[in-house]
Amino acid sequence: MSSSVAPPENIVLIGFMGCGKSTVGRELHQRLGFPLADMDQIIEQRAGKPITSIFADEGEQAFRDMETALLKELGEPDAPRRIISTGGGVVVREDNRGLIRNLGYVVWLDAPIKVILERTRKNRTRPLLLTDEDPEVIIRNMMEARRPFYQETAHLKLDTGGLDSGELATGILECARYHFSNRP
Ligand code: S3P
């Protein structure tokens, strides 16, 4: 069936906490000039409180509902072309994976557990890591559970270890241009 509405050409960054989605998102935004939608930031602004408080007051499922609603909004037919940086757990819901895939070119930023551990160690803004359990075990288990979802949702996987955000952005832009220019 043909449609008069062109498919969205957003670039969407997915991946585990601490893989650099927000930093690479800002770099892509600066290079392309497309607006940046950092989903965690938007949700916090709208809720008027940090994610830790959303989880504490309303629970994780309420936060996941906010993510789903925002993905739907970002995919509305008249939405501008954007760089979209997602939260690490957005892929857990099957509906979200479909919504993300429909937004445009999806890039999975991956990093070794040790790197994630180091990057998230001092940060107290991630409720799922604020427990008494060994963070390495939590991260390893969560990563194992989510890996298939990132894999299934992404067009491209990039290992971020050893590359700075500028190099990652260059790689993403080349691949995205190729993707968008070769679509049927
Ligand atoms: C989460 C990741 C966070 C944030 C929330 C839940 C997760 O985003 O959405 O704390 O479930 O992995 P970042 O990946 O930007 O840290």
mmCIF file of C-alpha atoms and ligand atoms in Angstrom, residues 15-18 21-22 40 51 55 60 63-64 67 86-90 125-128 142 146 150, ligand 1:
data_model
loop_
_atom_site.group_PDB
_atom_site.id
_atom_site.type_symbol
_atom_site.label_atom_id
_atom_site.label_comp_id
_atom_site.label_asym_id
_atom_site.label_seq_id
_atom_site.Cartn_x
_atom_site.Cartn_y
_atom_site.Cartn_z
ATOM 1 C CA GLY A 15 21.597 0.952 24.648
ATOM 2 C CA PHE A 16 22.337 0.238 28.268
ATOM 3 C CA MET A 17 22.849 2.907 30.938
ATOM 4 C CA GLY A 18 26.260 4.520 30.644
ATOM 5 C CA LYS A 21 23.554 7.835 24.318
ATOM 6 C CA SER A 22 23.095 11.361 25.665
ATOM 7 C CA ASP A 40 14.800 10.940 30.143
ATOM 8 C CA ILE A 51 13.560 9.914 37.507
ATOM 9 C CA PHE A 55 10.246 5.599 40.401
ATOM 10 C CA GLU A 60 8.697 1.790 37.423
ATOM 11 C CA PHE A 63 7.766 5.597 34.160
ATOM 12 C CA ARG A 64 7.526 2.959 31.389
ATOM 13 C CA GLU A 67 8.210 6.349 27.834
ATOM 14 C CA THR A 86 16.298 6.893 24.795
ATOM 15 C CA GLY A 87 16.534 5.533 28.341
ATOM 16 C CA GLY A 88 18.331 2.195 28.679
ATOM 17 C CA GLY A 89 15.223 0.206 29.636
ATOM 18 C CA VAL A 90 12.897 1.431 26.913
ATOM 19 C CA THR A 125 20.420 9.326 39.249
ATOM 20 C CA ARG A 126 19.620 5.789 38.098
ATOM 21 C CA PRO A 127 17.055 4.157 40.409
ATOM 22 C CA LEU A 128 17.664 0.619 39.146
ATOM 23 C CA MET A 142 20.119 -6.749 33.277
ATOM 24 C CA ARG A 146 18.113 -6.820 27.483
ATOM 25 C CA TYR A 150 18.623 -4.150 21.689
HETATM 26 C C1 S3P B 1 16.890 3.073 32.858
HETATM 27 C C2 S3P B 1 17.834 3.870 32.275
HETATM 28 C C3 S3P B 1 17.890 5.314 32.483
HETATM 29 C C4 S3P B 1 16.512 5.863 32.849
HETATM 30 C C5 S3P B 1 15.928 5.089 33.996
HETATM 31 C C6 S3P B 1 15.770 3.602 33.697
HETATM 32 C C7 S3P B 1 16.935 1.602 32.624
HETATM 33 O O1 S3P B 1 18.376 5.981 31.319
HETATM 34 O O2 S3P B 1 15.648 5.820 31.753
HETATM 35 O O3 S3P B 1 16.770 5.270 35.113
HETATM 36 O O4 S3P B 1 15.931 0.901 32.884
HETATM 37 O O5 S3P B 1 17.980 1.117 32.127
HETATM 38 P P1 S3P B 1 19.922 5.979 30.834
HETATM 39 O O6 S3P B 1 20.107 4.766 29.992
HETATM 40 O O7 S3P B 1 20.027 7.228 30.042
HETATM 41 O O8 S3P B 1 20.765 5.980 32.056
#
